[in-house]
XYZ file of C-alpha atoms in Angstrom:
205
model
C 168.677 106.436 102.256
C 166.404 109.090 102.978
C 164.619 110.941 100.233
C 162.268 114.063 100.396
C 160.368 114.694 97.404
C 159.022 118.772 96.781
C 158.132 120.104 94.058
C 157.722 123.266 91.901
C 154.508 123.871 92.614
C 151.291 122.068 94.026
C 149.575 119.640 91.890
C 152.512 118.617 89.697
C 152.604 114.943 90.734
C 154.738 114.325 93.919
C 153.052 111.658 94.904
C 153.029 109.542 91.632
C 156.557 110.333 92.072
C 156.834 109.290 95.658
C 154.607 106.209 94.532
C 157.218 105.326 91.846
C 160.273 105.355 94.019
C 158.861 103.794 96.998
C 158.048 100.869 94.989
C 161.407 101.066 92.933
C 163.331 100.675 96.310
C 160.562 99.223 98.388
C 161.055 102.224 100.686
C 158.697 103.332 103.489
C 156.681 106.410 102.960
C 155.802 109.149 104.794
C 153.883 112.576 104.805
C 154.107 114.501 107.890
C 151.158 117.055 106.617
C 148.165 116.324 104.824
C 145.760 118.857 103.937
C 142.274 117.816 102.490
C 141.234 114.695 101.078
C 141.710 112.572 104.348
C 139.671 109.765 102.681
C 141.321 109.952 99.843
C 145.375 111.578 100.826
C 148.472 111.200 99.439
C 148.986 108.223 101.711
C 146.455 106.054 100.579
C 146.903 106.687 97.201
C 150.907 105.595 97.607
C 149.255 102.212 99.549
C 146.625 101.550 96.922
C 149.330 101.740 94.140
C 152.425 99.786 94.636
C 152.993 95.604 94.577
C 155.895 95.274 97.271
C 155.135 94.334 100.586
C 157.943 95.383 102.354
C 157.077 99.071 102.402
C 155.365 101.050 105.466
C 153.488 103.690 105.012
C 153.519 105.625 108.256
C 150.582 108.316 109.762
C 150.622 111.776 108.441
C 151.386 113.783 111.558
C 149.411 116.852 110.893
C 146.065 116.184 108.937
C 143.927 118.898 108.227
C 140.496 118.681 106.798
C 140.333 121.678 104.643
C 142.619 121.740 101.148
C 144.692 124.823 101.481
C 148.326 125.469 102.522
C 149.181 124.259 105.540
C 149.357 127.524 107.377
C 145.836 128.480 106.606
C 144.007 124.520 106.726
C 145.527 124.221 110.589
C 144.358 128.587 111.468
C 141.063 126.968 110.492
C 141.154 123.881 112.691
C 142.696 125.971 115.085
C 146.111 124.350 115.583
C 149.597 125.512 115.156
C 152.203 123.452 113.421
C 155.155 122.750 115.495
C 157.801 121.790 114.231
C 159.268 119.905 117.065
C 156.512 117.560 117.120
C 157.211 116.189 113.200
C 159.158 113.001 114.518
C 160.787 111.510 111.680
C 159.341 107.929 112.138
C 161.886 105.311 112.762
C 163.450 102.970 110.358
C 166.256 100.565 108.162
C 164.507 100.802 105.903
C 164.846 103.128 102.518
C 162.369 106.320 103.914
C 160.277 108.763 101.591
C 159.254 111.707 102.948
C 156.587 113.896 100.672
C 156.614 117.646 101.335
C 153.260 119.803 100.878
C 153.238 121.937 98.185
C 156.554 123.733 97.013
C 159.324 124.410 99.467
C 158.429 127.974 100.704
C 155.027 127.103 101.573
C 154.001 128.213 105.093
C 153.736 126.065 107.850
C 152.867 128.661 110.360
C 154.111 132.442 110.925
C 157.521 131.077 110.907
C 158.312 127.856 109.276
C 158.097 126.143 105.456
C 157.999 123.025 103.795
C 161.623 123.381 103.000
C 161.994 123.613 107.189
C 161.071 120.136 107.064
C 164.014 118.812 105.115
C 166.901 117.402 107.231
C 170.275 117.569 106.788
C 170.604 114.185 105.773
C 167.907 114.231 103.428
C 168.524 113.791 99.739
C 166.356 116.243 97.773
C 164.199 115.111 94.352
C 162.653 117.725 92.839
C 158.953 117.015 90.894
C 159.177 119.384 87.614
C 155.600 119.905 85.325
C 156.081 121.261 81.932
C 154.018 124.361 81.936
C 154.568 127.659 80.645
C 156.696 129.401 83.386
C 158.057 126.147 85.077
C 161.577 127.018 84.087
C 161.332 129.871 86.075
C 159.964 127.708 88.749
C 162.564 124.825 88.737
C 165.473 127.149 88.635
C 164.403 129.108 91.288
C 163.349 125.796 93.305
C 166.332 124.111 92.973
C 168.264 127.261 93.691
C 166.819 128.251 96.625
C 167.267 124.662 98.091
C 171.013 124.736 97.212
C 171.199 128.370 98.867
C 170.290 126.567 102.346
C 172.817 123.884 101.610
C 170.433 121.270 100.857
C 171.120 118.313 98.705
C 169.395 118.242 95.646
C 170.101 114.851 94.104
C 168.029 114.729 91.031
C 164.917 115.892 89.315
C 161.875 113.881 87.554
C 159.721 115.678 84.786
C 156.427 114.771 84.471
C 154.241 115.405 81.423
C 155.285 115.232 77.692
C 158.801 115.290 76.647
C 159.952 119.254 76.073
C 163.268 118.401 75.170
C 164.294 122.420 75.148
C 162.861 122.899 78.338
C 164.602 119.892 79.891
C 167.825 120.135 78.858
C 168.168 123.957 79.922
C 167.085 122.861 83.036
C 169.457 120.301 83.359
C 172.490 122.378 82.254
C 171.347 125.220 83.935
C 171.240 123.465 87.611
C 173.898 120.663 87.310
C 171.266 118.303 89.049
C 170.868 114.454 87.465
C 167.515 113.801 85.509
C 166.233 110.673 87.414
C 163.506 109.364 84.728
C 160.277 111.561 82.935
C 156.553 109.973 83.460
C 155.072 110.581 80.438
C 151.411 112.227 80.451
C 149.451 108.413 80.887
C 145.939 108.116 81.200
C 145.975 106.899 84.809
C 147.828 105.782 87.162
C 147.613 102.189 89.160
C 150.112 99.654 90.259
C 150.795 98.664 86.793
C 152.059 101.548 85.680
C 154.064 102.652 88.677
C 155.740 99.259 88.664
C 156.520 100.053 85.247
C 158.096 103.636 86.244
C 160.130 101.773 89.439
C 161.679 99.403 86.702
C 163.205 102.328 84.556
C 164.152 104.627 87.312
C 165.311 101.869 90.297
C 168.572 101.713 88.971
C 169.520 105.482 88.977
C 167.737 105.696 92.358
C 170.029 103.517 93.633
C 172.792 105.402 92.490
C 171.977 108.493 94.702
């Protein structure tokens, strides 16, 4: 199974979500574009943070040192994102894939994140409570299911908002993996705890 995991907006925790379901099916990880933070990326936090020792956690292929979309961190550097070199690293194993961002952010003059999501890929969207992220999810998830894309499930993170998620839910028809609740950090001990409530309807997919 191959999942991609985008989100609503930036900074609305994609990679504790990635973290949680590569340990739940002790999947390999992988995110093609990194942008800022290469001491401290998405990838290292996902290898710092889960028990299993089965997973891989494969090289970002892009890595840019400034934080800002993709399209501007790589202008800077002064590289172009091509598409044809993100080589989906190969695997039998269960494969994560962590998009940058939300779907329609640029890659280049052409391309976006959601450009990055193969056909076979099974979508889970990352949803923050936030005033406005209704508006967000519904037009995330609809724009992904516009381009035929398979959106298997969504995971809220923050508080419950019980109005907010079940709107959501009824609105899009999409399956409501698990909710991380707002926790005062995150280590391995809490995203084992996550991978033991969601594994099951992950596996389900």
């Amino acid at each position: 199974m191959k999942l991609f995991i985008t989100g609503i907006s930036t900074d609305v925790g994609k990679t504790i979500a990635s973290a949680i379901i590569v340990e739940a099916l002790e999947a390999d990880y992988w995110k093609p574009i990194q942008a800022g933070a290469l001491d401290n990326s998405d990838s290292h936090f996902i290898k710092a943070n889960i028990k299993n020792q089965k997973s891989k956690i494969f090289p970002n292929t892009y890595q840019f040192q400034t934080a800002a979309s993709p399209h501007l961190a790589s202008a800077l550097e002064g590289v172009t994102i091509d598409l044809n070199k993100i080589i989906e690293p190969k695997t039998d194993n269960h494969l994560v894939v962590e998009g940058a961002g939300g779907i329609l952010v640029p890659l280049n003059d052409a391309d976006c994140v959601v450009d990055l999501i193969k056909p076979d890929y099974k979508v889970i969207v990352v949803s923050r409570h936030y005033l406005g992220s209704i508006n967000h999810t519904l037009l995330t998830i609809q724009a992904l299911k516009n381009q035929k894309i398979n959106v298997v499930g969504i995971i809220f993170n923050g508080d419950e908002n019980k109005a907010t998620e079940a709107i959501i839910l009824d609105k899009t028809g999409t399956k409501c993996i698990g909710r991380i609740e707002q926790e005062s950090y995150f280590d391995e001990i809490v995203i084992s705890k996550y991978a033991n409530l969601f594994r099951q309807k992950l596996l389900s997919l």
